[in-house]
Amino acid sequence: MNYRIAIFSVTFLYYCVVLFVNISLIAIIFLDENLHEPMYIFLCSFCINGLYGASGFYPKFLFDLLSFSHEISYEGCLLQAFVMYSFACCEMSILAVMAYDRYLAICQPLQYHSFMTRRRISVLVCSSWLLPLCIFSLSIFLTSTLNLCGSKIQKLFCVNWVIYELACSESNTLANNIISHATTLIYVFHGFFIIWTYIHLAITCTKSKEDRVKFVQTCIPHLVSLIIFLFVIVFDLMFTRFGSNNLPNSVINLIGIKFVIFPPLVNPIIYGFKLQKVRCKIAGYMSRK
């Protein structure tokens, strides 16, 4: 708290940059009809999710930096927990949809356009959002029914697991455990599907120079985003469950917020510079300016 003004300034600037790069990429895709293709529509959904997750954390964190009372209402805490978890799982769902799209484009190019109709694209985008939102609506509802015997959260933002730890010993937590394990299984399956898809793509693309070029141009950004996301999420989950509380508080805080620091900014920058059509549109706009 001795450096809260400096931290506020850096955080506010960072949040503005996150908003700018994501909104810019969304606007470029939305305004240019040449980019109304499945890959770019999924990318647009990716950026919207980045804005969603960042806005669930940064405004409250910035307010706390300027406040001497670091409190949040119980309803606000449940809402923030819902946003944080649904943001992370939407990210995983969208990555799975993007991997499936690249698999069809590279391994079945002749059937790609007949299969990826507007209706099917709409179904994939809606599913990548509705599944996590429905799961965590139920999860947060069940958490809200628990009797709590504590009110202090050892984290810079609310998550379901931290609220769950405050439950009294006599609270019925069976339903929460079932939902938690079911959610874990669903998204572990997502992870295996994505890994299998890219392994299959890598093997397929070694047979053709044209496919290798396509793989490098369109799949490398997906892989980088996936690696970054999996690293920060798995590390955060492992540290939340098994991490040591003997570390300095500032280190624990930094570990806790890294999954809202890296993906919302790194993903649009990776795609903006790596995907040729997007890069050309940005370059053209900058040259006109």
Tab-separated table of N, CA, C and O in Angstrom, residues 204-216:
chain	number	residue	atom	x	y	z
A	204	THR	N	-0.020	-34.106	-40.150
A	204	THR	CA	-0.588	-33.936	-41.489
A	204	THR	C	0.198	-32.912	-42.302
A	204	THR	O	0.454	-33.113	-43.502
A	205	CYS	N	0.611	-31.820	-41.663
A	205	CYS	CA	1.255	-30.719	-42.379
A	205	CYS	C	2.690	-31.030	-42.803
A	205	CYS	O	3.263	-30.311	-43.639
A	206	THR	N	3.285	-32.060	-42.244
A	206	THR	CA	4.642	-32.423	-42.676
A	206	THR	C	4.658	-33.022	-44.083
A	206	THR	O	5.706	-33.091	-44.716
A	207	LYS	N	3.476	-33.426	-44.590
A	207	LYS	CA	3.399	-34.090	-45.893
A	207	LYS	C	3.340	-33.114	-47.065
A	207	LYS	O	3.532	-33.504	-48.194
A	208	SER	N	3.062	-31.845	-46.784
A	208	SER	CA	2.877	-30.876	-47.858
A	208	SER	C	3.469	-29.526	-47.460
A	208	SER	O	3.264	-29.059	-46.336
A	209	LYS	N	4.205	-28.920	-48.406
A	209	LYS	CA	4.787	-27.602	-48.140
A	209	LYS	C	3.695	-26.552	-47.951
A	209	LYS	O	3.801	-25.671	-47.084
A	210	GLU	N	2.635	-26.626	-48.761
A	210	GLU	CA	1.533	-25.673	-48.653
A	210	GLU	C	0.855	-25.771	-47.294
A	210	GLU	O	0.533	-24.752	-46.660
A	211	ASP	N	0.657	-27.007	-46.818
A	211	ASP	CA	0.047	-27.195	-45.498
A	211	ASP	C	0.966	-26.718	-44.386
A	211	ASP	O	0.493	-26.195	-43.364
A	212	ARG	N	2.271	-26.884	-44.565
A	212	ARG	CA	3.216	-26.397	-43.547
A	212	ARG	C	3.133	-24.878	-43.426
A	212	ARG	O	3.156	-24.336	-42.321
A	213	VAL	N	3.053	-24.200	-44.554
A	213	VAL	CA	2.935	-22.732	-44.545
A	213	VAL	C	1.634	-22.312	-43.864
A	213	VAL	O	1.614	-21.390	-43.036
A	214	LYS	N	0.545	-22.999	-44.206
A	214	LYS	CA	-0.752	-22.691	-43.596
A	214	LYS	C	-0.732	-22.941	-42.094
A	214	LYS	O	-1.299	-22.163	-41.304
A	215	PHE	N	-0.060	-24.022	-41.695
A	215	PHE	CA	0.039	-24.346	-40.261
A	215	PHE	C	0.797	-23.246	-39.508
A	215	PHE	O	0.366	-22.794	-38.451
A	216	VAL	N	1.921	-22.812	-40.071
A	216	VAL	CA	2.728	-21.773	-39.418
A	216	VAL	C	1.960	-20.461	-39.341
A	216	VAL	O	1.983	-19.766	-38.312
